[in-house]
Amino acid sequence: MIDKDIIAEATEQLVAQNKEKVLEIANKVIADGGDPMELMNQAFIPGINKVGDLFGRGQLFLPELMVAADAMQAATDVINAALAAKGGQQEKKSKVMLATVKGDVHDIGKCIVVSLMRANGITVFDLGRDVDTDTIVEQAIKEDVDIIGTSALLTTTMGQQKNLEQALKSAGLRDKFKTMVGGAPVTGRWAARIGADAYAEDAQDGVVKVKELLSA
Ligand code: B12
């Protein structure tokens, strides 16, 4: 367990957009043997969510959101490197393709999902962000993946997840791949409505859902 004062300090420094402090705390916690996902889930995700709320309420503006996002990205890089160092036996059976959908550049959460899946031995093809449906389908065929996971952080880009379901159906490929959706505005109801096979609330849940989908 990471000390709760350190957790509180990490959250506070991220909300204060202090990248230097955020990095210092992240590096120290990892060096001291702290759990990288605990730090992410207990400190940095609540911190960036608070930043998002302040932005949504007009109490913080885009330049500040961008500085906070940069600090969050830097913290995520430290966490992801720590997860990668932990390794994970690559069991070639499960192959997942992940992408943030077209029109959406939010990729911090998707990158955490990529790292945690890899740390759990899942082979992940990361297509990055702002990826159009045709590219996702083409690459999924090329890499012969089992699951396609998409991330959407904007209410205006969630529709791309529905487009993917439709594109797979009209290409006669819907049964070839399982699909999984995630992102802050995405819900289990949305997944059910568009016909996706699974919804994951966070990276840990994503790993669980991959295992469930592949054993189904
Ligand atoms: C950081 C951030 C940015 C950064 C993104 C940097 C980056 N490289 O990602 C920057 C500054 C670039 C940005 C830009 C914009 N943003 Co912004 N942003 C955020 C913020 C504060 C945090 C997002 C984040 O990183 N969260 C932390 C991660 C860890 O959480 P997550 O992404 O949800 O991911 C977790 C889970 O959802 C899940 N998950 C996610 N994807 C997937 C996929 C799969 C397959 C699985 C299994 C799981 C999974 O696992 C992850 C880990 O646990 C959110 C607020 C919020 N609370 O979401 C606003 C927010 C999403 N942004 C918003 C807006 C409006 C914008 C802009 C339009 C602002 C503008 N005027 O330009 C632009 C849009 C640019 C674009 N075209 O995409 C709004 C969206 C509102 C809406 N109704 O759609 C929000 C909600 C802020 C707000 N309250 O108004 N943003």
Coordinates of N, CA and C and ligand atoms in Angstrom, one line a residue:
M1 N 0.8 -1.2 0.0 CA 0.0 0.0 0.0 C 0.9 1.3 0.0
I2 N 0.6 2.2 -0.9 CA 1.3 3.4 -1.0 C 0.7 4.4 0.1
D3 N 1.6 5.0 0.8 CA 1.2 6.0 1.9 C 0.1 6.9 1.4
K4 N -0.9 7.1 2.2 CA -2.0 8.0 1.6 C -1.7 9.4 1.5
D5 N -0.7 9.9 2.3 CA -0.2 11.3 2.1 C 0.5 11.5 0.7
I6 N 1.2 10.4 0.3 CA 1.9 10.5 -1.0 C 0.8 10.5 -2.1
I7 N -0.2 9.6 -1.9 CA -1.3 9.6 -2.9 C -1.9 11.0 -3.0
A8 N -2.2 11.6 -1.9 CA -2.9 12.9 -1.9 C -2.0 13.9 -2.5
E9 N -0.7 13.9 -2.2 CA 0.2 14.8 -2.8 C 0.3 14.7 -4.3
A10 N 0.3 13.4 -4.8 CA 0.4 13.1 -6.2 C -0.8 13.7 -6.9
T11 N -2.0 13.5 -6.4 CA -3.2 14.0 -7.0 C -3.1 15.5 -7.0
E12 N -2.8 16.1 -5.9 CA -2.7 17.6 -5.8 C -1.8 18.2 -6.8
Q13 N -0.6 17.6 -7.0 CA 0.4 18.1 -7.9 C 0.0 18.0 -9.3
L14 N -0.8 16.9 -9.6 CA -1.3 16.8 -11.0 C -2.4 17.9 -11.3
V15 N -3.3 18.1 -10.3 CA -4.3 19.1 -10.5 C -3.6 20.5 -10.6
A16 N -2.5 20.7 -9.9 CA -1.8 21.9 -9.9 C -0.9 22.0 -11.2
Q17 N -1.0 21.0 -12.0 CA -0.2 21.0 -13.3 C 1.3 21.1 -13.1
N18 N 1.8 20.5 -12.0 CA 3.2 20.6 -11.7 C 3.9 19.3 -12.2
K19 N 4.3 19.3 -13.5 CA 4.8 18.1 -14.1 C 6.1 17.6 -13.4
E20 N 6.9 18.5 -13.0 CA 8.2 18.2 -12.3 C 7.9 17.4 -11.0
K21 N 7.0 17.9 -10.2 CA 6.6 17.2 -8.9 C 6.0 15.9 -9.2
V22 N 5.1 15.9 -10.2 CA 4.4 14.6 -10.5 C 5.4 13.5 -10.9
L23 N 6.3 13.9 -11.7 CA 7.3 12.9 -12.1 C 8.2 12.5 -11.0
E24 N 8.5 13.5 -10.1 CA 9.4 13.1 -9.0 C 8.7 12.1 -8.1
I25 N 7.4 12.3 -7.8 CA 6.6 11.4 -7.0 C 6.5 10.1 -7.6
A26 N 6.2 10.1 -8.9 CA 6.0 8.8 -9.6 C 7.3 8.0 -9.6
N27 N 8.4 8.6 -9.9 CA 9.7 7.9 -9.9 C 10.0 7.4 -8.5
K28 N 9.7 8.2 -7.5 CA 10.1 7.8 -6.2 C 9.2 6.6 -5.7
V29 N 7.9 6.6 -6.0 CA 7.0 5.6 -5.6 C 7.5 4.2 -6.2
I30 N 7.8 4.3 -7.5 CA 8.2 3.1 -8.3 C 9.5 2.6 -7.7
A31 N 10.5 3.5 -7.5 CA 11.8 3.1 -7.0 C 11.7 2.5 -5.6
D32 N 10.7 2.9 -4.8 CA 10.5 2.3 -3.5 C 9.7 1.1 -3.5
G33 N 9.4 0.6 -4.7 CA 8.7 -0.7 -4.9 C 7.1 -0.6 -4.8
G34 N 6.6 0.6 -4.9 CA 5.1 0.8 -4.9 C 4.5 0.2 -6.2
D35 N 3.2 -0.1 -6.0 CA 2.5 -0.7 -7.2 C 2.1 0.4 -8.2
P36 N 2.6 0.3 -9.4 CA 2.3 1.3 -10.4 C 0.8 1.5 -10.7
M37 N 0.1 0.4 -10.7 CA -1.4 0.6 -11.0 C -2.1 1.2 -9.8
E38 N -1.6 1.0 -8.6 CA -2.2 1.6 -7.4 C -2.0 3.1 -7.5
L39 N -0.8 3.5 -7.9 CA -0.5 5.0 -8.0 C -1.4 5.6 -9.1
M40 N -1.5 4.9 -10.2 CA -2.3 5.4 -11.3 C -3.8 5.5 -10.9
N41 N -4.3 4.4 -10.3 CA -5.8 4.4 -10.0 C -6.1 5.3 -8.8
Q42 N -5.3 5.3 -7.8 CA -5.6 6.1 -6.6 C -5.3 7.5 -6.7
A43 N -4.2 7.8 -7.4 CA -3.7 9.2 -7.4 C -3.9 10.0 -8.7
F44 N -3.4 9.4 -9.8 CA -3.4 10.2 -11.1 C -4.7 10.2 -11.8
I45 N -5.5 9.1 -11.8 CA -6.8 9.1 -12.5 C -7.7 10.1 -11.8
P46 N -7.8 10.0 -10.4 CA -8.7 11.0 -9.7 C -8.2 12.4 -10.0
G47 N -6.9 12.6 -10.1 CA -6.4 13.9 -10.4 C -6.8 14.5 -11.7
I48 N -6.6 13.6 -12.8 CA -7.0 14.1 -14.1 C -8.5 14.2 -14.3
N49 N -9.2 13.4 -13.5 CA -10.7 13.6 -13.6 C -11.1 14.9 -12.9
K50 N -10.4 15.3 -11.9 CA -10.7 16.5 -11.2 C -10.4 17.7 -12.2
V51 N -9.3 17.6 -12.9 CA -8.9 18.6 -13.9 C -10.0 18.7 -15.0
G52 N -10.5 17.5 -15.4 CA -11.6 17.5 -16.4 C -12.9 18.1 -15.9
D53 N -13.2 17.9 -14.6 CA -14.4 18.5 -14.0 C -14.2 20.0 -13.9
L54 N -13.0 20.5 -13.5 CA -12.8 21.9 -13.4 C -12.9 22.6 -14.8
F55 N -12.4 21.8 -15.8 CA -12.4 22.3 -17.2 C -13.9 22.4 -17.7
G56 N -14.6 21.3 -17.3 CA -16.0 21.2 -17.7 C -16.9 22.4 -17.1
R57 N -16.5 22.8 -15.9 CA -17.2 23.8 -15.2 C -16.7 25.2 -15.5
G58 N -15.7 25.3 -16.4 CA -15.2 26.6 -16.8 C -14.3 27.2 -15.7
Q59 N -13.8 26.4 -14.8 CA -12.9 26.9 -13.8 C -11.5 26.7 -14.1
L60 N -11.2 26.1 -15.3 CA -9.9 25.9 -15.7 C -10.0 25.9 -17.3
F61 N -8.9 26.4 -17.9 CA -9.1 26.6 -19.4 C -8.2 25.7 -20.2
L62 N -8.4 25.7 -21.5 CA -7.7 24.7 -22.4 C -6.2 24.7 -22.2
P63 N -5.5 25.8 -22.1 CA -4.0 25.8 -21.9 C -3.6 25.0 -20.7
E64 N -4.4 25.2 -19.6 CA -4.1 24.5 -18.3 C -4.5 23.0 -18.5
L65 N -5.6 22.7 -19.2 CA -5.9 21.3 -19.4 C -4.8 20.6 -20.2
M66 N -4.2 21.4 -21.1 CA -3.1 20.8 -21.9 C -1.8 20.6 -21.1
V67 N -1.5 21.5 -20.2 CA -0.4 21.3 -19.3 C -0.6 20.1 -18.3
A68 N -1.8 20.0 -17.8 CA -2.1 18.9 -16.9 C -2.1 17.6 -17.7
A69 N -2.6 17.6 -18.9 CA -2.5 16.4 -19.8 C -1.1 16.0 -20.0
D70 N -0.2 17.0 -20.2 CA 1.2 16.7 -20.4 C 1.8 16.0 -19.2
A71 N 1.5 16.6 -18.0 CA 2.0 16.0 -16.8 C 1.4 14.6 -16.6
M72 N 0.1 14.4 -16.9 CA -0.5 13.0 -16.8 C 0.2 12.1 -17.8
Q73 N 0.5 12.5 -19.0 CA 1.2 11.7 -20.0 C 2.5 11.3 -19.5
A74 N 3.3 12.2 -18.9 CA 4.6 11.9 -18.3 C 4.5 10.9 -17.2
A75 N 3.5 11.0 -16.3 CA 3.3 10.1 -15.2 C 2.9 8.7 -15.8
T76 N 2.1 8.7 -16.9 CA 1.7 7.5 -17.5 C 2.9 6.8 -18.1
D77 N 3.8 7.5 -18.7 CA 5.0 6.9 -19.3 C 5.8 6.2 -18.2
V78 N 5.9 6.8 -17.0 CA 6.7 6.2 -15.9 C 5.9 4.9 -15.5
I79 N 4.6 5.0 -15.3 CA 3.8 3.8 -14.9 C 3.9 2.7 -15.9
N80 N 3.8 3.1 -17.2 CA 3.8 2.1 -18.3 C 5.2 1.4 -18.4
A81 N 6.3 2.2 -18.2 CA 7.6 1.6 -18.2 C 7.7 0.6 -17.0
A82 N 7.2 0.9 -15.9 CA 7.3 0.0 -14.7 C 6.5 -1.2 -15.0
L83 N 5.3 -1.1 -15.7 CA 4.5 -2.3 -16.0 C 5.2 -3.2 -17.0
A84 N 5.9 -2.5 -18.0 CA 6.6 -3.3 -19.0 C 7.8 -4.0 -18.4
A85 N 8.4 -3.4 -17.4 CA 9.6 -4.0 -16.7 C 9.1 -5.2 -16.0
K86 N 7.9 -5.2 -15.4 CA 7.4 -6.4 -14.7 C 7.2 -7.6 -15.7
G87 N 7.1 -7.2 -17.0 CA 7.0 -8.3 -18.0 C 5.7 -8.9 -18.0
G88 N 5.6 -10.1 -18.4 CA 4.4 -10.8 -18.7 C 4.7 -11.8 -19.8
Q89 N 4.4 -13.1 -19.5 CA 4.6 -14.1 -20.4 C 3.7 -13.9 -21.6
Q90 N 4.3 -13.7 -22.8 CA 3.5 -13.5 -24.0 C 2.8 -14.9 -24.4
E91 N 1.5 -15.0 -24.1 CA 0.8 -16.2 -24.6 C 0.2 -15.8 -25.9
K92 N 0.8 -16.4 -26.9 CA 0.5 -15.9 -28.3 C -1.0 -16.1 -28.7
K93 N -1.7 -16.8 -27.8 CA -3.1 -17.1 -28.1 C -4.0 -15.9 -28.2
S94 N -3.8 -14.9 -27.2 CA -4.7 -13.8 -27.3 C -4.1 -12.6 -27.9
K95 N -4.7 -12.2 -29.0 CA -4.2 -11.0 -29.8 C -5.3 -9.9 -29.8
V96 N -4.9 -8.8 -29.3 CA -5.9 -7.7 -29.2 C -5.4 -6.5 -30.0
M97 N -6.3 -5.8 -30.7 CA -5.9 -4.6 -31.4 C -6.6 -3.4 -30.7
L98 N -5.9 -2.4 -30.4 CA -6.5 -1.3 -29.7 C -6.3 0.0 -30.5
A99 N -7.3 0.9 -30.4 CA -7.2 2.2 -31.1 C -8.1 3.2 -30.5
T100 N -7.7 4.4 -30.5 CA -8.6 5.5 -30.2 C -9.3 5.9 -31.5
V101 N -10.6 6.1 -31.5 CA -11.3 6.3 -32.7 C -11.0 7.6 -33.4
K102 N -11.5 7.6 -34.7 CA -11.3 8.8 -35.5 C -11.9 10.1 -34.9
G103 N -11.2 11.1 -35.0 CA -11.7 12.4 -34.4 C -11.3 12.6 -33.0
D104 N -10.7 11.6 -32.4 CA -10.4 11.7 -30.9 C -8.9 11.5 -30.7
V105 N -8.3 12.5 -30.0 CA -6.9 12.4 -29.7 C -6.6 12.0 -28.3
H106 N -7.6 11.7 -27.5 CA -7.4 11.3 -26.1 C -6.9 9.9 -26.1
D107 N -5.6 9.7 -25.7 CA -5.0 8.4 -25.7 C -4.4 7.9 -24.4
I108 N -4.5 8.8 -23.4 CA -3.8 8.4 -22.1 C -4.3 7.1 -21.6
G109 N -5.7 7.0 -21.5 CA -6.3 5.8 -21.0 C -6.1 4.6 -21.9
K110 N -6.1 4.8 -23.2 CA -5.9 3.7 -24.1 C -4.5 3.1 -23.9
C111 N -3.5 4.1 -23.7 CA -2.1 3.6 -23.5 C -1.9 2.8 -22.2
I112 N -2.7 3.2 -21.2 CA -2.6 2.4 -19.9 C -3.2 1.0 -20.2
V113 N -4.3 0.9 -20.9 CA -4.9 -0.4 -21.3 C -3.9 -1.2 -22.0
V114 N -3.2 -0.6 -23.0 CA -2.2 -1.3 -23.8 C -1.1 -1.9 -22.8
S115 N -0.6 -1.1 -22.0 CA 0.5 -1.5 -21.1 C 0.0 -2.6 -20.1
L116 N -1.2 -2.4 -19.5 CA -1.6 -3.5 -18.6 C -1.9 -4.8 -19.3
M117 N -2.5 -4.7 -20.5 CA -2.7 -6.0 -21.2 C -1.4 -6.7 -21.5
R118 N -0.4 -5.9 -22.0 CA 0.9 -6.5 -22.3 C 1.5 -7.1 -21.0
A119 N 1.4 -6.4 -19.9 CA 1.9 -6.9 -18.7 C 1.3 -8.2 -18.2
N120 N 0.1 -8.4 -18.8 CA -0.7 -9.6 -18.5 C -0.5 -10.7 -19.6
G121 N 0.5 -10.5 -20.4 CA 0.8 -11.6 -21.4 C -0.1 -11.5 -22.6
I122 N -0.9 -10.5 -22.8 CA -1.7 -10.4 -24.0 C -0.9 -9.7 -25.1
T123 N -1.0 -10.2 -26.3 CA -0.3 -9.6 -27.4 C -1.1 -8.4 -27.9
V124 N -0.6 -7.2 -27.9 CA -1.4 -6.0 -28.2 C -0.8 -5.3 -29.4
F125 N -1.7 -5.0 -30.4 CA -1.3 -4.1 -31.5 C -2.0 -2.8 -31.3
D126 N -1.1 -1.8 -31.1 CA -1.6 -0.5 -30.7 C -1.6 0.4 -32.0
L127 N -2.8 0.8 -32.5 CA -2.9 1.6 -33.7 C -2.8 3.1 -33.4
G128 N -2.8 3.5 -32.1 CA -2.6 4.9 -31.8 C -4.0 5.6 -31.7
R129 N -4.0 6.8 -32.0 CA -5.2 7.6 -31.8 C -5.7 8.2 -33.1
D130 N -7.0 8.7 -33.1 CA -7.5 9.3 -34.3 C -7.5 8.3 -35.5
V131 N -7.9 7.1 -35.3 CA -7.8 6.0 -36.3 C -9.1 5.8 -36.9
D132 N -9.2 5.8 -38.2 CA -10.5 5.6 -38.9 C -10.9 4.1 -38.9
T133 N -12.2 3.9 -39.1 CA -12.7 2.6 -39.1 C -12.1 1.7 -40.1
D134 N -11.9 2.2 -41.3 CA -11.3 1.3 -42.4 C -9.9 0.8 -42.0
T135 N -9.1 1.7 -41.4 CA -7.8 1.2 -41.0 C -7.9 0.2 -39.9
I136 N -8.8 0.4 -38.9 CA -9.0 -0.6 -37.8 C -9.3 -2.0 -38.4
V137 N -10.3 -2.0 -39.3 CA -10.7 -3.3 -39.9 C -9.5 -3.9 -40.7
E138 N -8.9 -3.1 -41.5 CA -7.8 -3.6 -42.4 C -6.7 -4.2 -41.5
Q139 N -6.3 -3.5 -40.5 CA -5.2 -4.0 -39.6 C -5.6 -5.2 -38.8
A140 N -6.9 -5.2 -38.4 CA -7.4 -6.4 -37.6 C -7.3 -7.7 -38.4
I141 N -7.6 -7.5 -39.7 CA -7.5 -8.7 -40.6 C -6.0 -9.0 -40.8
K142 N -5.2 -8.0 -41.1 CA -3.8 -8.2 -41.4 C -3.1 -9.0 -40.2
E143 N -3.4 -8.5 -39.0 CA -2.7 -9.1 -37.8 C -3.5 -10.3 -37.2
D144 N -4.6 -10.6 -37.8 CA -5.4 -11.7 -37.4 C -5.7 -11.7 -35.9
V145 N -6.2 -10.6 -35.4 CA -6.4 -10.5 -34.0 C -7.7 -11.2 -33.6
D146 N -7.9 -11.4 -32.3 CA -9.1 -12.0 -31.7 C -10.1 -11.0 -31.3
I147 N -9.5 -9.9 -30.8 CA -10.4 -8.8 -30.2 C -10.0 -7.5 -30.8
I148 N -11.0 -6.6 -31.1 CA -10.7 -5.2 -31.4 C -11.3 -4.4 -30.3
G149 N -10.4 -3.6 -29.7 CA -10.9 -2.7 -28.6 C -10.8 -1.2 -29.1
T150 N -11.8 -0.5 -28.9 CA -11.7 0.9 -29.2 C -12.0 1.8 -28.0
S151 N -11.3 3.0 -28.1 CA -11.5 4.0 -27.0 C -12.1 5.2 -27.6
A152 N -13.1 5.8 -26.9 CA -13.7 7.1 -27.3 C -13.8 7.9 -26.0
L153 N -13.3 9.2 -26.0 CA -13.5 10.0 -24.8 C -14.4 11.2 -25.1
L154 N -14.9 11.3 -26.3 CA -15.8 12.4 -26.6 C -17.2 11.9 -26.9
T155 N -18.2 12.5 -26.5 CA -19.6 12.0 -26.8 C -19.7 12.1 -28.3
T156 N -19.0 13.0 -29.0 CA -19.1 13.1 -30.4 C -18.4 12.0 -31.2
T157 N -17.5 11.3 -30.5 CA -16.7 10.3 -31.3 C -17.2 8.9 -30.9
M158 N -18.0 8.8 -29.9 CA -18.5 7.4 -29.5 C -19.2 6.7 -30.7
G159 N -19.8 7.5 -31.6 CA -20.5 7.0 -32.8 C -19.6 6.2 -33.6
Q160 N -18.3 6.5 -33.6 CA -17.3 5.7 -34.4 C -17.3 4.2 -33.9
Q161 N -17.6 4.0 -32.6 CA -17.6 2.6 -32.2 C -18.7 1.9 -32.8
K162 N -19.8 2.6 -33.0 CA -21.0 2.0 -33.7 C -20.7 1.8 -35.1
N163 N -20.0 2.7 -35.8 CA -19.6 2.6 -37.2 C -18.7 1.3 -37.4
L164 N -17.9 1.0 -36.4 CA -17.0 -0.2 -36.5 C -17.9 -1.4 -36.5
E165 N -18.9 -1.5 -35.6 CA -19.8 -2.6 -35.6 C -20.5 -2.8 -37.0
Q166 N -20.9 -1.7 -37.5 CA -21.6 -1.7 -38.8 C -20.7 -2.1 -39.9
A167 N -19.5 -1.6 -39.9 CA -18.5 -1.9 -40.9 C -18.1 -3.4 -40.9
L168 N -18.0 -3.9 -39.7 CA -17.7 -5.4 -39.6 C -18.8 -6.2 -40.1
K169 N -20.1 -5.8 -39.8 CA -21.2 -6.5 -40.2 C -21.3 -6.5 -41.7
S170 N -21.2 -5.3 -42.3 CA -21.4 -5.3 -43.8 C -20.2 -5.9 -44.5
A171 N -19.1 -6.1 -43.9 CA -18.0 -6.8 -44.6 C -18.1 -8.3 -44.3
G172 N -19.1 -8.7 -43.5 CA -19.3 -10.2 -43.2 C -18.3 -10.6 -42.2
L173 N -17.7 -9.7 -41.4 CA -16.6 -10.1 -40.5 C -17.0 -10.0 -39.1
R174 N -18.3 -9.8 -38.8 CA -18.7 -9.6 -37.4 C -18.4 -10.8 -36.5
D175 N -18.5 -12.0 -37.1 CA -18.2 -13.2 -36.3 C -16.7 -13.5 -36.1
K176 N -15.9 -12.9 -37.0 CA -14.5 -13.2 -37.0 C -13.8 -12.5 -35.7
F177 N -14.3 -11.4 -35.3 CA -13.7 -10.7 -34.2 C -14.6 -10.4 -33.0
K178 N -14.1 -10.4 -31.8 CA -14.9 -9.9 -30.7 C -14.6 -8.5 -30.6
T179 N -15.5 -7.7 -30.1 CA -15.3 -6.2 -30.0 C -15.5 -5.8 -28.5
M180 N -14.7 -4.8 -28.2 CA -14.7 -4.3 -26.8 C -14.6 -2.8 -26.8
V181 N -15.4 -2.1 -26.0 CA -15.4 -0.6 -26.1 C -15.1 -0.1 -24.7
G182 N -14.4 1.1 -24.7 CA -14.1 1.8 -23.4 C -13.9 3.3 -23.6
G183 N -13.7 4.0 -22.5 CA -13.5 5.4 -22.6 C -14.5 6.0 -21.6
A184 N -14.2 7.2 -21.0 CA -15.0 7.8 -20.0 C -16.5 7.9 -20.2
P185 N -16.9 8.3 -21.4 CA -18.4 8.5 -21.6 C -19.1 7.2 -22.0
V186 N -18.3 6.1 -22.2 CA -18.8 4.8 -22.7 C -19.4 4.0 -21.5
T187 N -20.5 3.3 -21.8 CA -21.1 2.5 -20.7 C -21.4 1.1 -21.2
G188 N -21.8 0.2 -20.3 CA -22.2 -1.1 -20.7 C -23.5 -1.0 -21.5
R189 N -24.3 -0.1 -21.2 CA -25.6 0.1 -22.0 C -25.2 0.5 -23.5
W190 N -24.2 1.4 -23.6 CA -23.8 1.8 -25.0 C -23.3 0.6 -25.7
A191 N -22.5 -0.2 -25.0 CA -21.9 -1.4 -25.7 C -23.0 -2.3 -26.2
A192 N -24.0 -2.5 -25.3 CA -25.1 -3.4 -25.6 C -25.9 -2.8 -26.8
R193 N -26.1 -1.5 -26.8 CA -26.9 -0.9 -27.8 C -26.3 -1.0 -29.2
I194 N -25.0 -0.8 -29.2 CA -24.3 -0.9 -30.6 C -24.0 -2.3 -31.0
G195 N -24.1 -3.3 -30.0 CA -23.8 -4.6 -30.3 C -22.3 -5.0 -30.1
A196 N -21.6 -4.3 -29.3 CA -20.2 -4.7 -29.0 C -20.3 -5.9 -28.0
D197 N -19.2 -6.7 -28.0 CA -19.3 -7.9 -27.2 C -19.0 -7.6 -25.7
A198 N -18.2 -6.5 -25.5 CA -17.9 -6.2 -24.1 C -17.6 -4.7 -23.9
Y199 N -17.8 -4.3 -22.6 CA -17.5 -2.9 -22.2 C -16.5 -3.1 -21.0
A200 N -15.5 -2.3 -21.0 CA -14.6 -2.4 -19.8 C -14.5 -1.0 -19.2
E201 N -14.6 -1.0 -17.9 CA -14.6 0.3 -17.2 C -13.2 0.9 -17.0
D202 N -12.3 0.0 -16.9 CA -10.9 0.5 -16.8 C -9.9 -0.6 -17.3
A203 N -8.6 -0.3 -17.1 CA -7.6 -1.2 -17.7 C -7.7 -2.6 -17.1
Q204 N -7.9 -2.6 -15.8 CA -7.9 -4.0 -15.1 C -9.2 -4.8 -15.6
D205 N -10.3 -4.0 -15.7 CA -11.5 -4.7 -16.2 C -11.3 -5.1 -17.7
G206 N -10.5 -4.4 -18.4 CA -10.2 -4.7 -19.8 C -9.5 -6.1 -19.9
V207 N -8.5 -6.3 -19.0 CA -7.8 -7.6 -19.0 C -8.8 -8.7 -18.6
V208 N -9.6 -8.4 -17.7 CA -10.6 -9.5 -17.3 C -11.5 -9.8 -18.4
K209 N -12.0 -8.7 -19.2 CA -12.9 -9.0 -20.3 C -12.3 -9.7 -21.4
V210 N -11.0 -9.4 -21.7 CA -10.3 -10.2 -22.7 C -10.3 -11.7 -22.4
K211 N -10.0 -12.0 -21.1 CA -10.0 -13.4 -20.7 C -11.3 -14.0 -20.9
E212 N -12.4 -13.3 -20.4 CA -13.7 -13.8 -20.5 C -14.2 -14.0 -22.0
L213 N -13.8 -13.0 -22.8 CA -14.2 -13.1 -24.2 C -13.6 -14.3 -24.9
L214 N -12.3 -14.6 -24.5 CA -11.6 -15.6 -25.2 C -11.9 -17.0 -24.7
S215 N -12.5 -17.0 -23.5 CA -12.9 -18.4 -22.9 C -14.3 -18.7 -23.3
A216 N -15.0 -17.7 -23.8 CA -16.5 -17.9 -24.1 C -16.7 -18.7 -25.3
Ligands
B12_1 C1 -6.5 14.8 -20.7 C2 -7.7 15.4 -21.5 C3 -7.4 16.0 -22.8 C4 -6.0 16.0 -23.4 C5 -5.8 14.6 -24.1 C6 -4.3 14.3 -24.1 C7 -4.1 12.8 -24.5 N1 -3.0 12.6 -25.1 O1 -4.9 11.9 -24.2 C8 -6.2 17.2 -24.4 C9 -5.7 18.5 -23.8 C10 -5.4 17.0 -25.8 C11 -7.7 17.2 -24.6 C12 -8.3 17.8 -25.7 C13 -9.7 17.9 -25.8 N2 -10.6 17.6 -24.9 CO1 -10.2 16.5 -23.3 N3 -10.0 15.8 -21.6 C14 -9.0 15.3 -21.0 C15 -9.4 14.8 -19.6 C16 -9.2 15.8 -18.6 C17 -8.8 13.5 -19.1 C18 -8.9 12.3 -20.1 C19 -7.9 11.2 -19.5 O2 -6.8 11.1 -19.9 N4 -8.4 10.5 -18.4 C20 -7.6 9.5 -17.7 C21 -7.6 8.2 -18.3 C22 -6.8 7.2 -17.6 O3 -9.0 7.7 -18.3 P1 -9.8 7.2 -19.6 O4 -9.3 7.9 -20.8 O5 -11.2 7.3 -19.2 O6 -9.4 5.7 -19.7 C23 -9.6 4.7 -18.7 C24 -11.0 4.0 -18.9 O7 -12.0 4.8 -19.6 C25 -10.7 2.8 -19.7 N5 -10.6 2.8 -21.2 C26 -10.4 3.9 -22.0 N6 -10.4 3.5 -23.3 C27 -10.5 2.2 -23.3 C28 -10.6 1.3 -24.4 C29 -10.7 -0.1 -24.1 C30 -10.8 -1.0 -25.2 C31 -10.8 -0.5 -22.8 C32 -10.9 -2.0 -22.5 C33 -10.8 0.4 -21.7 C34 -10.7 1.7 -22.0 O8 -9.4 2.4 -19.2 C35 -8.6 3.6 -19.0 C36 -7.7 3.3 -17.8 O9 -8.4 3.0 -16.6 C37 -11.0 14.5 -19.9 C38 -11.9 14.5 -18.6 C39 -12.3 13.1 -18.2 N7 -12.7 13.0 -17.0 O10 -12.3 12.2 -19.0 C40 -11.3 15.7 -20.9 C41 -12.5 15.6 -21.8 C42 -12.6 14.1 -22.3 N8 -12.1 16.5 -22.9 C43 -13.1 17.2 -23.3 C44 -13.0 18.1 -24.4 C45 -14.2 18.9 -24.7 C46 -11.8 18.2 -25.2 C47 -11.6 19.1 -26.4 C48 -12.8 19.2 -27.4 C49 -11.3 20.5 -25.9 C50 -11.1 21.6 -26.9 N9 -12.0 22.6 -26.8 O11 -10.3 21.5 -27.8 C51 -10.3 18.5 -27.0 C52 -10.7 17.4 -28.0 C53 -9.6 17.0 -28.9 C54 -9.9 15.8 -29.7 N10 -10.3 16.0 -31.0 O12 -9.9 14.7 -29.3 C55 -14.4 16.8 -22.6 C56 -15.3 16.0 -23.4 C57 -16.8 16.4 -23.3 C58 -17.7 15.6 -24.1 N11 -18.9 15.7 -23.8 O13 -17.4 14.9 -25.0 C59 -13.8 16.2 -21.3 C60 -14.8 15.2 -20.6 C61 -13.6 17.4 -20.3 C62 -14.8 18.1 -19.8 N12 -15.3 17.8 -18.6 O14 -15.4 18.9 -20.5 N13 -8.3 16.6 -23.5

